[in-house]
PDB file of C-alpha atoms in Angstrom:
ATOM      1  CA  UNK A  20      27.686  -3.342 -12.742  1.00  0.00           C
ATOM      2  CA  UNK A  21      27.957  -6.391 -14.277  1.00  0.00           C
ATOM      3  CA  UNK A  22      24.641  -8.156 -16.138  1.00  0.00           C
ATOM      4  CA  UNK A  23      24.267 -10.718 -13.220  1.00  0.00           C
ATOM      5  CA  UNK A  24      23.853  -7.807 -10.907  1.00  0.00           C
ATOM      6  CA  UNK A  25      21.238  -5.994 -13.524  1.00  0.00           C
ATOM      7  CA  UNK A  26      19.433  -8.439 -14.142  1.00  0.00           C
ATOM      8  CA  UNK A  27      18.971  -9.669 -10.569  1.00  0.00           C
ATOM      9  CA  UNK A  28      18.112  -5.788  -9.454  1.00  0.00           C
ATOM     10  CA  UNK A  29      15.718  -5.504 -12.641  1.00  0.00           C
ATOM     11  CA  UNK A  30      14.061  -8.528 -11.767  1.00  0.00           C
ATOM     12  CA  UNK A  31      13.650  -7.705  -8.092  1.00  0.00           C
ATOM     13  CA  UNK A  32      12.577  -3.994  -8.445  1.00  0.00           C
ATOM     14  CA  UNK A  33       9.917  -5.517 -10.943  1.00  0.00           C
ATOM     15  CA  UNK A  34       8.780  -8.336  -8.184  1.00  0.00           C
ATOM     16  CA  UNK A  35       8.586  -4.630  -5.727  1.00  0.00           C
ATOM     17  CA  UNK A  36       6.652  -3.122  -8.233  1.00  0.00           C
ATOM     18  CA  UNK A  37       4.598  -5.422  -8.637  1.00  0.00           C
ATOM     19  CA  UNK A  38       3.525  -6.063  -4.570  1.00  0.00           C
ATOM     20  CA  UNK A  39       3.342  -2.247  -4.499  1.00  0.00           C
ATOM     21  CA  UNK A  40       0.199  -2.253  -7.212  1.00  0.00           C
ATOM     22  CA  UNK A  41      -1.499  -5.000  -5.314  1.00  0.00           C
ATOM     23  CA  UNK A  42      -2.580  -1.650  -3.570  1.00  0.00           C
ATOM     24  CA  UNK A  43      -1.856   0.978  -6.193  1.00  0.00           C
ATOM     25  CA  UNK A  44      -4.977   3.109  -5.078  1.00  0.00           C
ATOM     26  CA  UNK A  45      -3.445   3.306  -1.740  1.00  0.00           C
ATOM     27  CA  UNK A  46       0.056   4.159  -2.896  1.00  0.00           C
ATOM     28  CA  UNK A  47      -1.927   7.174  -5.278  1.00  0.00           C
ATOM     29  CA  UNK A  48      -2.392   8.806  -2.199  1.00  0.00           C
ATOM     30  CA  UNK A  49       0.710   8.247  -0.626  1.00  0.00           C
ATOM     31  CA  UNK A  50       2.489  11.582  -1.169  1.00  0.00           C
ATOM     32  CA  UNK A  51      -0.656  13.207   0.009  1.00  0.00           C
ATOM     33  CA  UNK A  52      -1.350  11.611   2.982  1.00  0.00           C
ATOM     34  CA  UNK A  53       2.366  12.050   3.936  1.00  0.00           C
ATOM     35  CA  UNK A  54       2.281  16.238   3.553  1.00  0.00           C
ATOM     36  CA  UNK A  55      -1.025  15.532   5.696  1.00  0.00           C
ATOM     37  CA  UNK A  56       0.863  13.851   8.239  1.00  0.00           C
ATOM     38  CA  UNK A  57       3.719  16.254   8.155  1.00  0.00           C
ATOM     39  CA  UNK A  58       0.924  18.862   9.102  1.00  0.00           C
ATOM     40  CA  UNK A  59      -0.539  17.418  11.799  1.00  0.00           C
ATOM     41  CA  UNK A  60       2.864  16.462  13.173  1.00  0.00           C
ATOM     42  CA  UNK A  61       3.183  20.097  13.717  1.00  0.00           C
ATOM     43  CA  UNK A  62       0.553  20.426  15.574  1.00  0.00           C
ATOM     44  CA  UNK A  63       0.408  17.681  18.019  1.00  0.00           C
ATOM     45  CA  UNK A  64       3.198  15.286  19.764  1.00  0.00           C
ATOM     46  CA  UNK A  65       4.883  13.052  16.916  1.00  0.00           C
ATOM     47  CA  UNK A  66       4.163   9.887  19.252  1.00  0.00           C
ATOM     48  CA  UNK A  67       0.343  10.828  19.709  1.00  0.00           C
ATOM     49  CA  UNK A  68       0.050  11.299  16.209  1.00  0.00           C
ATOM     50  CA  UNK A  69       2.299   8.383  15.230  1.00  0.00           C
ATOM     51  CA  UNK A  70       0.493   5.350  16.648  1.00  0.00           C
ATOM     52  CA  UNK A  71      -3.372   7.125  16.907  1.00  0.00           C
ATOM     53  CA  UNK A  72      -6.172   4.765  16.860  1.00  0.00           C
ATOM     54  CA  UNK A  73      -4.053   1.402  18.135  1.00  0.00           C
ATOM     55  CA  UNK A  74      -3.280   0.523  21.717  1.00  0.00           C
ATOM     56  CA  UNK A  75       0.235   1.472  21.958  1.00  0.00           C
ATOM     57  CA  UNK A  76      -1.194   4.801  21.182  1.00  0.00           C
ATOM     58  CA  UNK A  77       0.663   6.533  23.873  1.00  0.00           C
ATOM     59  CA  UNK A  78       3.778   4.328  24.274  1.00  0.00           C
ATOM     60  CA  UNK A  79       6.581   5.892  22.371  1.00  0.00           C
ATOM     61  CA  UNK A  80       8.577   2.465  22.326  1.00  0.00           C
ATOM     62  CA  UNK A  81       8.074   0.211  19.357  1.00  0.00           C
ATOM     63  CA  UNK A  82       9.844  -3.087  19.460  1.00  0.00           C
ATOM     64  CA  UNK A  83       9.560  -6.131  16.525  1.00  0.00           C
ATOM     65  CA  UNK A  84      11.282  -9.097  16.110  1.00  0.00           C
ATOM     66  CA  UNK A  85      11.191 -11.288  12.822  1.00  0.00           C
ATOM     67  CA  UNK A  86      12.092 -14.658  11.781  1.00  0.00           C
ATOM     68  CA  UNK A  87      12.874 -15.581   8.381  1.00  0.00           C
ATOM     69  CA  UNK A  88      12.536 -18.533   5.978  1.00  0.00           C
ATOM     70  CA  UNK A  89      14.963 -17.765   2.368  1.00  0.00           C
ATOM     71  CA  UNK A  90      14.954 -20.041   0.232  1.00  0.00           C
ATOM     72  CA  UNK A  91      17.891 -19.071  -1.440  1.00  0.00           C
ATOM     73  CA  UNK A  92      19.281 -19.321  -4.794  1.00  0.00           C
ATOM     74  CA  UNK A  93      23.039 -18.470  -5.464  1.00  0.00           C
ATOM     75  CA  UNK A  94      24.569 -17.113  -8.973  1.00  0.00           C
ATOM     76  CA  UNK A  95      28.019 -15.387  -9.840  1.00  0.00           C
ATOM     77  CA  UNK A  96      31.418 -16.115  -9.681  1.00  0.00           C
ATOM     78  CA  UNK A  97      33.566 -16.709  -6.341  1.00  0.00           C
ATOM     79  CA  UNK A  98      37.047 -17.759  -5.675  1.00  0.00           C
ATOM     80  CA  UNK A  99      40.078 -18.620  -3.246  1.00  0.00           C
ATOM     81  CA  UNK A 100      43.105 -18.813  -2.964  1.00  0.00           C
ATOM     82  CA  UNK A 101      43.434 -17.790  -6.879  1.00  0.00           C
ATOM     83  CA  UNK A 102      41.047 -20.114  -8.099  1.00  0.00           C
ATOM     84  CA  UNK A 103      37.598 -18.790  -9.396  1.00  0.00           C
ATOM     85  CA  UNK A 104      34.301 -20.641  -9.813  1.00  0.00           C
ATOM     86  CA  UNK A 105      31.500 -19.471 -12.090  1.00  0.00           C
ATOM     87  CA  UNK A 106      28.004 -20.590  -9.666  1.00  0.00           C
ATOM     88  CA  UNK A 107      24.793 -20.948 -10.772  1.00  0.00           C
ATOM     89  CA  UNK A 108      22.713 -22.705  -8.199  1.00  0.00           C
ATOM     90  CA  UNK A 109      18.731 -22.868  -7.284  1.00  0.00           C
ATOM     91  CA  UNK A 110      17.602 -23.609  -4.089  1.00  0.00           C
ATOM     92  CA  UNK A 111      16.718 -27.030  -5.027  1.00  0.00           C
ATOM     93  CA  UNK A 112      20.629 -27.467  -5.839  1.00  0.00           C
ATOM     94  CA  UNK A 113      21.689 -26.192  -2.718  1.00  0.00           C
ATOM     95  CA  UNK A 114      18.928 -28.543  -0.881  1.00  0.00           C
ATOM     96  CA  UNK A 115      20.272 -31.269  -2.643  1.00  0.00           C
ATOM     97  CA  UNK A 116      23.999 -30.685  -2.348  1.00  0.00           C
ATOM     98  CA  UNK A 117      24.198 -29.185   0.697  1.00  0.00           C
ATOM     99  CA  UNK A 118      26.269 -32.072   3.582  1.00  0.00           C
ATOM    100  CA  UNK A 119      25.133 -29.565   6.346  1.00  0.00           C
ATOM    101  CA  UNK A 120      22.254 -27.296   5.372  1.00  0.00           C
ATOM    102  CA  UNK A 121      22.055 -24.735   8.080  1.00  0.00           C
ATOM    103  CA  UNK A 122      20.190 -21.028   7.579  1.00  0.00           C
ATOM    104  CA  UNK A 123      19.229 -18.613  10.224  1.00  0.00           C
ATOM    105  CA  UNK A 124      17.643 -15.278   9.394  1.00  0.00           C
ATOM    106  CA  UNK A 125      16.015 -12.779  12.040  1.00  0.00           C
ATOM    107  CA  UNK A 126      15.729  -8.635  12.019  1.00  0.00           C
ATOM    108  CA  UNK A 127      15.098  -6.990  15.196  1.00  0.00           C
ATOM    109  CA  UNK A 128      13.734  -3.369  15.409  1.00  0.00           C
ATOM    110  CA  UNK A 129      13.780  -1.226  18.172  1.00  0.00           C
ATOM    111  CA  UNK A 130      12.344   2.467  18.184  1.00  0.00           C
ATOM    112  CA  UNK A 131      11.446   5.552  20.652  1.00  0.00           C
ATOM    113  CA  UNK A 132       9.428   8.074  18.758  1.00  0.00           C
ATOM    114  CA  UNK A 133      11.234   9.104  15.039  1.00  0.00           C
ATOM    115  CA  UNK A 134      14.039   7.437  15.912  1.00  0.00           C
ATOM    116  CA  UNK A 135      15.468   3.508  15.525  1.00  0.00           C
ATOM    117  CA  UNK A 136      17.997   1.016  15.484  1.00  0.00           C
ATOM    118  CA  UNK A 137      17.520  -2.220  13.616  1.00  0.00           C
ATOM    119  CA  UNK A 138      19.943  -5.728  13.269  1.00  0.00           C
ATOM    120  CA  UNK A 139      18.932  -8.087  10.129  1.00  0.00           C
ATOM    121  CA  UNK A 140      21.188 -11.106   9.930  1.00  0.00           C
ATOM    122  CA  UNK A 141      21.815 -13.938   8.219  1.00  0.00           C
ATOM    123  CA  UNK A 142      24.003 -17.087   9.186  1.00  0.00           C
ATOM    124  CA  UNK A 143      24.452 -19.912   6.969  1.00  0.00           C
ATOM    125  CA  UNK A 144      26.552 -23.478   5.646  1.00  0.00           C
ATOM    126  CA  UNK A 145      25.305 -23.920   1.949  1.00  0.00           C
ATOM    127  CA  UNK A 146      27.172 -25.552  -0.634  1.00  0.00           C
ATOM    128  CA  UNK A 147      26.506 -27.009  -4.557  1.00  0.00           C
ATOM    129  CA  UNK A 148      28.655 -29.911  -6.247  1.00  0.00           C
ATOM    130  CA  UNK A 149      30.652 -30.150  -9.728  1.00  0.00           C
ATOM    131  CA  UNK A 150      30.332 -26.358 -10.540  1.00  0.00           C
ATOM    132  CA  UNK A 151      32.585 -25.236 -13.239  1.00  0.00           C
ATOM    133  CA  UNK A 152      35.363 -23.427 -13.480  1.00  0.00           C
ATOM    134  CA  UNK A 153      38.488 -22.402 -15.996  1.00  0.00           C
ATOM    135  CA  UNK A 154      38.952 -24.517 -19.208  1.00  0.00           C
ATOM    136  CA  UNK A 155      41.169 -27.238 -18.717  1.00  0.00           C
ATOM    137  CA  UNK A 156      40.567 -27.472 -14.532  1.00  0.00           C
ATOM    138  CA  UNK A 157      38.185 -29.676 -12.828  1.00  0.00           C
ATOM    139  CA  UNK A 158      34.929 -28.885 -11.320  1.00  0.00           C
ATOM    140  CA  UNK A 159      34.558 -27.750  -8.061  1.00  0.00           C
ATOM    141  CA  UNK A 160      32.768 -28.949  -4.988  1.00  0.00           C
ATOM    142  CA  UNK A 161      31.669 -25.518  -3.159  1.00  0.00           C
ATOM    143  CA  UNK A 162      30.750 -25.141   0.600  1.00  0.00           C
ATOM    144  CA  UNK A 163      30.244 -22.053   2.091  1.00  0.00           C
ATOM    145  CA  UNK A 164      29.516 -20.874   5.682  1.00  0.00           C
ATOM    146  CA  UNK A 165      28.182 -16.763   5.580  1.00  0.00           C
ATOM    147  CA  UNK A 166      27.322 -14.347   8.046  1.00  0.00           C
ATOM    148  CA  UNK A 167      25.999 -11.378   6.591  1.00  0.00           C
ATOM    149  CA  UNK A 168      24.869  -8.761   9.173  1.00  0.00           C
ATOM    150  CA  UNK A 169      23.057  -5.589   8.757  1.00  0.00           C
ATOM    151  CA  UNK A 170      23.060  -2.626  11.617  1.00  0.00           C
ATOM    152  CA  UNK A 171      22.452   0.828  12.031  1.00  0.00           C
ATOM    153  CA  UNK A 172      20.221   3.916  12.502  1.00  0.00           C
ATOM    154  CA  UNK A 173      16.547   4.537  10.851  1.00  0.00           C
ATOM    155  CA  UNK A 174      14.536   7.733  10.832  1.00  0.00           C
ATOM    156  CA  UNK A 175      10.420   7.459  10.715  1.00  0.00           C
ATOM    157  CA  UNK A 176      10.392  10.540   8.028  1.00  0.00           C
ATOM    158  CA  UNK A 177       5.860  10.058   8.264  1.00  0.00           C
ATOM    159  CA  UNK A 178       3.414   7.306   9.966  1.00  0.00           C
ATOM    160  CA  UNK A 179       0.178   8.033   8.994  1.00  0.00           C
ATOM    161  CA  UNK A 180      -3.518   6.470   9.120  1.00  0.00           C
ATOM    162  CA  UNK A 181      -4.524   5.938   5.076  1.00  0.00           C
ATOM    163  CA  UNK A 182      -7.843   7.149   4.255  1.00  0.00           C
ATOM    164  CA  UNK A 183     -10.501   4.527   3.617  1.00  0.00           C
ATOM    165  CA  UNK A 184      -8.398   1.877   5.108  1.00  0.00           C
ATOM    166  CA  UNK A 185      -9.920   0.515   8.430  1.00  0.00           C
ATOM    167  CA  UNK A 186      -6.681  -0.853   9.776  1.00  0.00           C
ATOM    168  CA  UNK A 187      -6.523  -0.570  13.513  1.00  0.00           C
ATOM    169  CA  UNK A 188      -3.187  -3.100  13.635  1.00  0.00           C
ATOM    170  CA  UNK A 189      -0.528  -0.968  11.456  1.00  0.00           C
ATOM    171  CA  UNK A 190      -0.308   2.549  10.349  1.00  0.00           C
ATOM    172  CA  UNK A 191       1.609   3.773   7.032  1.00  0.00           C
ATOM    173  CA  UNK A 192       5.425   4.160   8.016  1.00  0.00           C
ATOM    174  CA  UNK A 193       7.933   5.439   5.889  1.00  0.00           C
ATOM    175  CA  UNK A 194      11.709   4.899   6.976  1.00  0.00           C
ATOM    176  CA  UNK A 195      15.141   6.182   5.905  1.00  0.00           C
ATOM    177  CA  UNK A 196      18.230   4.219   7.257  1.00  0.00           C
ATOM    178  CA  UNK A 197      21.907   4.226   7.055  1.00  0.00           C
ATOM    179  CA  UNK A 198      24.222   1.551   8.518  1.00  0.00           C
ATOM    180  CA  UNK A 199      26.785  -1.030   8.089  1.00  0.00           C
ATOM    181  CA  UNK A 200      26.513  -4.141   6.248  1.00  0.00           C
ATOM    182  CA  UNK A 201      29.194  -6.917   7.987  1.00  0.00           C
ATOM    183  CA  UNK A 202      30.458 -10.007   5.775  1.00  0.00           C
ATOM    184  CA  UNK A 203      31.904 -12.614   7.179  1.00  0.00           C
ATOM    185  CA  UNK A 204      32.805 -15.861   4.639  1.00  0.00           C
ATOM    186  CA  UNK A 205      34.878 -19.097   5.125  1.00  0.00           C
ATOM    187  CA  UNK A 206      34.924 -20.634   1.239  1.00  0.00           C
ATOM    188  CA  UNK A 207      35.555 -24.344   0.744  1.00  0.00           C
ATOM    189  CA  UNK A 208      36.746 -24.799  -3.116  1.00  0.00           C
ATOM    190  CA  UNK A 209      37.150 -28.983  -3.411  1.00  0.00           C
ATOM    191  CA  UNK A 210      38.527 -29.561  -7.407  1.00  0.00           C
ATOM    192  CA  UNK A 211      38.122 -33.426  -8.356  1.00  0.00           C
ATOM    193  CA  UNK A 212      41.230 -35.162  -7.762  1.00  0.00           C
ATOM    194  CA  UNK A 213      43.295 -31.876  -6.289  1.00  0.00           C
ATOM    195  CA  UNK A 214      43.978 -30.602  -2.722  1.00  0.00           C
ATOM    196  CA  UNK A 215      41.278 -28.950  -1.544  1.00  0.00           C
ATOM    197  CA  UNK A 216      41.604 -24.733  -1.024  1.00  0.00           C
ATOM    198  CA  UNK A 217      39.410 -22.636   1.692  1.00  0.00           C
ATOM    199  CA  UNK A 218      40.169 -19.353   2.640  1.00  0.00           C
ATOM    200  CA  UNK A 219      38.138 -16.884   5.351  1.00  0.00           C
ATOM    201  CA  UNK A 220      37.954 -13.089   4.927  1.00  0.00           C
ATOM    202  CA  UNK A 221      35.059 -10.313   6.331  1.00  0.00           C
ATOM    203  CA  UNK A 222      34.488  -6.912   5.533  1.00  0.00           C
ATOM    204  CA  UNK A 223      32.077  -4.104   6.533  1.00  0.00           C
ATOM    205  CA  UNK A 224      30.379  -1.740   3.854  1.00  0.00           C
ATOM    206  CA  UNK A 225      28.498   1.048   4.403  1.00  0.00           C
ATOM    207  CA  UNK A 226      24.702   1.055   3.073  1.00  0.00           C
ATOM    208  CA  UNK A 227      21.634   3.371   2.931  1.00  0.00           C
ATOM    209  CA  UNK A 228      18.340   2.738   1.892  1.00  0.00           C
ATOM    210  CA  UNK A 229      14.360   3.154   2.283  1.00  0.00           C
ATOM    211  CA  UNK A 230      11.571   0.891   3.454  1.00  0.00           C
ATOM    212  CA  UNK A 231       7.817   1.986   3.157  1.00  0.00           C
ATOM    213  CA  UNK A 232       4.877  -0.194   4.894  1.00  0.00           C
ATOM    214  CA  UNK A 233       1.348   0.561   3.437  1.00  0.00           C
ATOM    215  CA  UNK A 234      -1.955  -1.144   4.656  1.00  0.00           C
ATOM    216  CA  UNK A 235      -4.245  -1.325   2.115  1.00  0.00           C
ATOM    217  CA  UNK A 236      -6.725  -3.262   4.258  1.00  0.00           C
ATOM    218  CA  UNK A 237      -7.685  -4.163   7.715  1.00  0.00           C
ATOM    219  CA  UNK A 238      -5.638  -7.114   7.523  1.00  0.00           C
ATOM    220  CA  UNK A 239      -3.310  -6.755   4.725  1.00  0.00           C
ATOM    221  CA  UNK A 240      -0.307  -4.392   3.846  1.00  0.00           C
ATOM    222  CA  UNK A 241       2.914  -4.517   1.436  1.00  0.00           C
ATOM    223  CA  UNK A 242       6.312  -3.528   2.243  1.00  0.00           C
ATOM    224  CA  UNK A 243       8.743  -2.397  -0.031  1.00  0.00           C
ATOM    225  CA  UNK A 244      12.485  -1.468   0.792  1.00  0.00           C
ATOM    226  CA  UNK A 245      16.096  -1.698  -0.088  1.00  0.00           C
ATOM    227  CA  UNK A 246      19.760  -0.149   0.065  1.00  0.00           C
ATOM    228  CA  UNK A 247      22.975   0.212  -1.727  1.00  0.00           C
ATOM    229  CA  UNK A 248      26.043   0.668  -0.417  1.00  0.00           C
ATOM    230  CA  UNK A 249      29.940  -0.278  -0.907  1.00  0.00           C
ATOM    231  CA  UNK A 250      31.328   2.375  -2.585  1.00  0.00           C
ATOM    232  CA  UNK A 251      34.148   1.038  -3.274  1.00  0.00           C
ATOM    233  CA  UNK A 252      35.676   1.107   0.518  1.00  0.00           C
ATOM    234  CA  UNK A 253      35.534  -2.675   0.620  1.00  0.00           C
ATOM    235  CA  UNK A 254      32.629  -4.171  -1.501  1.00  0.00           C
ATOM    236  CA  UNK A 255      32.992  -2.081  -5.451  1.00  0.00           C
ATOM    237  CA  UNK A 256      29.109  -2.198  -4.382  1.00  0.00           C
ATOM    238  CA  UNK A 257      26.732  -4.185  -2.296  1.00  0.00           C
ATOM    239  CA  UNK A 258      22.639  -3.913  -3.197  1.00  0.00           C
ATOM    240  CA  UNK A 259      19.331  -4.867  -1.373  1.00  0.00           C
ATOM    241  CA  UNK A 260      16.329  -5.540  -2.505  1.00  0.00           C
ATOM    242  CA  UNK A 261      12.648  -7.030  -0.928  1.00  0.00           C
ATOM    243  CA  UNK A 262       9.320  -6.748  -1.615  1.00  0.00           C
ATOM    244  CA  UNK A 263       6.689  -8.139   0.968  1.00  0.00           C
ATOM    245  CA  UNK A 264       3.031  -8.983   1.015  1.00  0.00           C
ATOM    246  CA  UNK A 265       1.948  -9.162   4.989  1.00  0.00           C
ATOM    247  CA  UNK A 266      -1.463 -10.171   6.850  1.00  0.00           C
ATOM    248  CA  UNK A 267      -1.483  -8.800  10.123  1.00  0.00           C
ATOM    249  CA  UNK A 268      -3.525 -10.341  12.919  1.00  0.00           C
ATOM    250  CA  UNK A 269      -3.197 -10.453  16.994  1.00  0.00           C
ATOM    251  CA  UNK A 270      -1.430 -12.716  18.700  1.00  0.00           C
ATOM    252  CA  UNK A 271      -1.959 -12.385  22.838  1.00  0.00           C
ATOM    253  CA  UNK A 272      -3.094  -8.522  22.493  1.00  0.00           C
ATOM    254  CA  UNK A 273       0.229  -8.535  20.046  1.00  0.00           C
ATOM    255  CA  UNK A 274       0.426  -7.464  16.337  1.00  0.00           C
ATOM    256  CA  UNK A 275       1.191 -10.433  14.542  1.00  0.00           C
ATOM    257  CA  UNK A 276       2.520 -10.137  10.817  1.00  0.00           C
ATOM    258  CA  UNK A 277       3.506 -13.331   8.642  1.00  0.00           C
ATOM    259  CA  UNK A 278       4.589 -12.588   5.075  1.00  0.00           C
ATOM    260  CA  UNK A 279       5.585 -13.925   2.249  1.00  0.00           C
ATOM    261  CA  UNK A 280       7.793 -12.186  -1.039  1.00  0.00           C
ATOM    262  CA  UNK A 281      11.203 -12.203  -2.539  1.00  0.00           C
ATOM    263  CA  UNK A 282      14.557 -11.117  -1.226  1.00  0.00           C
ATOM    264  CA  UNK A 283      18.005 -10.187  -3.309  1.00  0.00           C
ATOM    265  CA  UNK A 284      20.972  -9.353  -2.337  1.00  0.00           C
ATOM    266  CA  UNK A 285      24.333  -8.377  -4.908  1.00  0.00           C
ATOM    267  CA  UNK A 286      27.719  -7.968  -3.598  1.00  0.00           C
ATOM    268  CA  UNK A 287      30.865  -7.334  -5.392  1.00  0.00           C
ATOM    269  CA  UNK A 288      33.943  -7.861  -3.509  1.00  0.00           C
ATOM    270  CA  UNK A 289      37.434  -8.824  -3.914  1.00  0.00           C
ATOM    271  CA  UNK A 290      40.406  -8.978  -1.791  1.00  0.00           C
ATOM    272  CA  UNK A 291      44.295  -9.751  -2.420  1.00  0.00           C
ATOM    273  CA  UNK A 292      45.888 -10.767  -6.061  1.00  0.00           C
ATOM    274  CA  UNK A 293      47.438 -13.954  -7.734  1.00  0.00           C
ATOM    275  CA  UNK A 294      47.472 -17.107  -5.402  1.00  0.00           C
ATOM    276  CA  UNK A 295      46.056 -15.164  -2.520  1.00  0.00           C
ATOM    277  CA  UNK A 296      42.994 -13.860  -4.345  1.00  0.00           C
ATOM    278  CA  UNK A 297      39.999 -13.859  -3.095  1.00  0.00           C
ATOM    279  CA  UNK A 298      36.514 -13.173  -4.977  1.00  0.00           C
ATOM    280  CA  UNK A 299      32.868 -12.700  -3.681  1.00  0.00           C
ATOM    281  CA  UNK A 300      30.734 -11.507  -6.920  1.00  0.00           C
ATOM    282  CA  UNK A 301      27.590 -13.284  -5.759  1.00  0.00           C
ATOM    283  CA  UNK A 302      24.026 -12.319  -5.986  1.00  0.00           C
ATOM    284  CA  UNK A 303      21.542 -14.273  -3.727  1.00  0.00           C
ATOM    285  CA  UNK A 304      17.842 -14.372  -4.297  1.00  0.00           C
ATOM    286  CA  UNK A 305      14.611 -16.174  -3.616  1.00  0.00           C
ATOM    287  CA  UNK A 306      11.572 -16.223  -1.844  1.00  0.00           C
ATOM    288  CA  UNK A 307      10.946 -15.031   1.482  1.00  0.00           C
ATOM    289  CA  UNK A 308       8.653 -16.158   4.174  1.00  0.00           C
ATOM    290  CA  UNK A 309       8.551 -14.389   7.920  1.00  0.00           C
ATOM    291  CA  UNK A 310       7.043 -14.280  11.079  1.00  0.00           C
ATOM    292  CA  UNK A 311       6.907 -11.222  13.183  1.00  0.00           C
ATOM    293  CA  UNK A 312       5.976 -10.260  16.578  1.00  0.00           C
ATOM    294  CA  UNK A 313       5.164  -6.276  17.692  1.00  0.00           C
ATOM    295  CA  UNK A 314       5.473  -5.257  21.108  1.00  0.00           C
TER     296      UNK A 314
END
């Protein structure tokens, strides 16, 4: 993995470790409340147990929907047509540069019982000016238009009440998931004083990962989660990472969450040789700020 892609994991596991000891006491008892839960999960029906206390109590349908804000900063090297760029760009560069600044993010869950499905995407036009490249060439203009889409199947492995937490708006949930991670790029290289090159390629990698929710208050929880994936079937590797801090409240007899952390995501993909190569060794970071609505 190359240092870009350490440091921006070591950096981003640190920001998750950090939410999770905004509630360490809570996360002490984690393991034990989830063989508790595993228990009484024996004993009763998993969507009694699942959701006790809260009014969808006996409705084994779960529904959320989430829109995102990412303020996203862009570092590694990319390339088309043969020619590679080495990026290093803050959000603030890619507000300023950007012609057309254009980003969409949203998630969708949708469960019955243990079982989910869940669709996170991204679509975006970002670019940065006068980024460098080779010695001897010109620097590049870059524009980039990205749809990254994540689908696929999650498993509720425990939901359980904490103890000493009066939360009656979210319950502990602990998730496995496995999926595919769909790439879809159209790159826009524009050298000073040469023709311009832009080339368009998309791939799909598969990922698996983890995402626990803990409330540590009436009102406030953390989430933690992330995947890896690639494998070298398209991507060499692809890597997510986010770390959450979320106030729940209702909204129309709704759980309401809005939160606010840090997102990353590391991909390392390439694609053809010589003049037709194309290279996408990118992490993407920054903070995150979301709105969610629980039906």
């Amino acid at each position: 993995m190359p240092d870009r892609h350490k440091h921006s994991f070591i950096t981003t596991i640190a920001v998750v470790w950090l939410f999770a000891c905004i509630s360490s006491d809570a996360i002490a008892n984690t393991f034990s409340s989830i063989q508790h839960s595993r228990s009484v999960v024996l004993e009763h029906h998993a969507a009694e147990v699942g959701l006790s206390g809260m009014d969808e109590a006996h409705d084994p349908w779960r529904l959320e929907l989430t829109a995102w804000v990412w303020m996203v900063s862009v570092d590694g090297d990319l390339g088309a047509l043969g020619r590679k760029a080495d990026i290093s760009a803050s959000f603030r560069d890619v507000l300023r540069d950007s012609d057309s600044l254009f980003v969409f993010n949203g998630r969708m869950e949708l469960g019955y019982e243990r079982w989910g499905f869940f669709v996170d995407g991204m679509f975006a036009k970002l670019g940065t000016d006068d980024v460098p490249t080779a010695p001897g060439f010109p620097d590049v203009d870059v524009t980039y238009r990205q749809t990254l889409l994540d689908f696929g199947l999650m498993y509720r492995v425990a939901e359980w009440s904490p103890e000493n937490v009066e939360n009656d708006l979210r319950n502990a949930t602990f998730d496995l998931y496995a999926g595919v991670r769909y790439t879809n790029l159209d790159l826009e290289l524009d050298p000073t004083g040469l023709p311009r090159l832009r080339d368009r390629v998309d791939w799909f990698d598969p990922i698996i990962g983890a995402q626990l929710a803990y409330p540590f208050s009436r009102h406030w929880h953390v989430f933690v989660g992330g995947d890896v994936g690639g494998f070298g079937i398209n991507s060499d590797y692809t890597w997510k990472a986010t770390a959450l801090l979320g106030y729940d409240f209702r909204f129309f007899d709704h759980r309401a969450t809005l939160s606010l952390g840090y997102r990353a995501i590391g991909q390392d993909f390439s694609r053809g040789s010589g003049d037709r190569l194309f290279t996408w060794d990118v992490v993407q970071h920054g903070p995150l700020i979301g709105l969610s609505l629980s039906f």
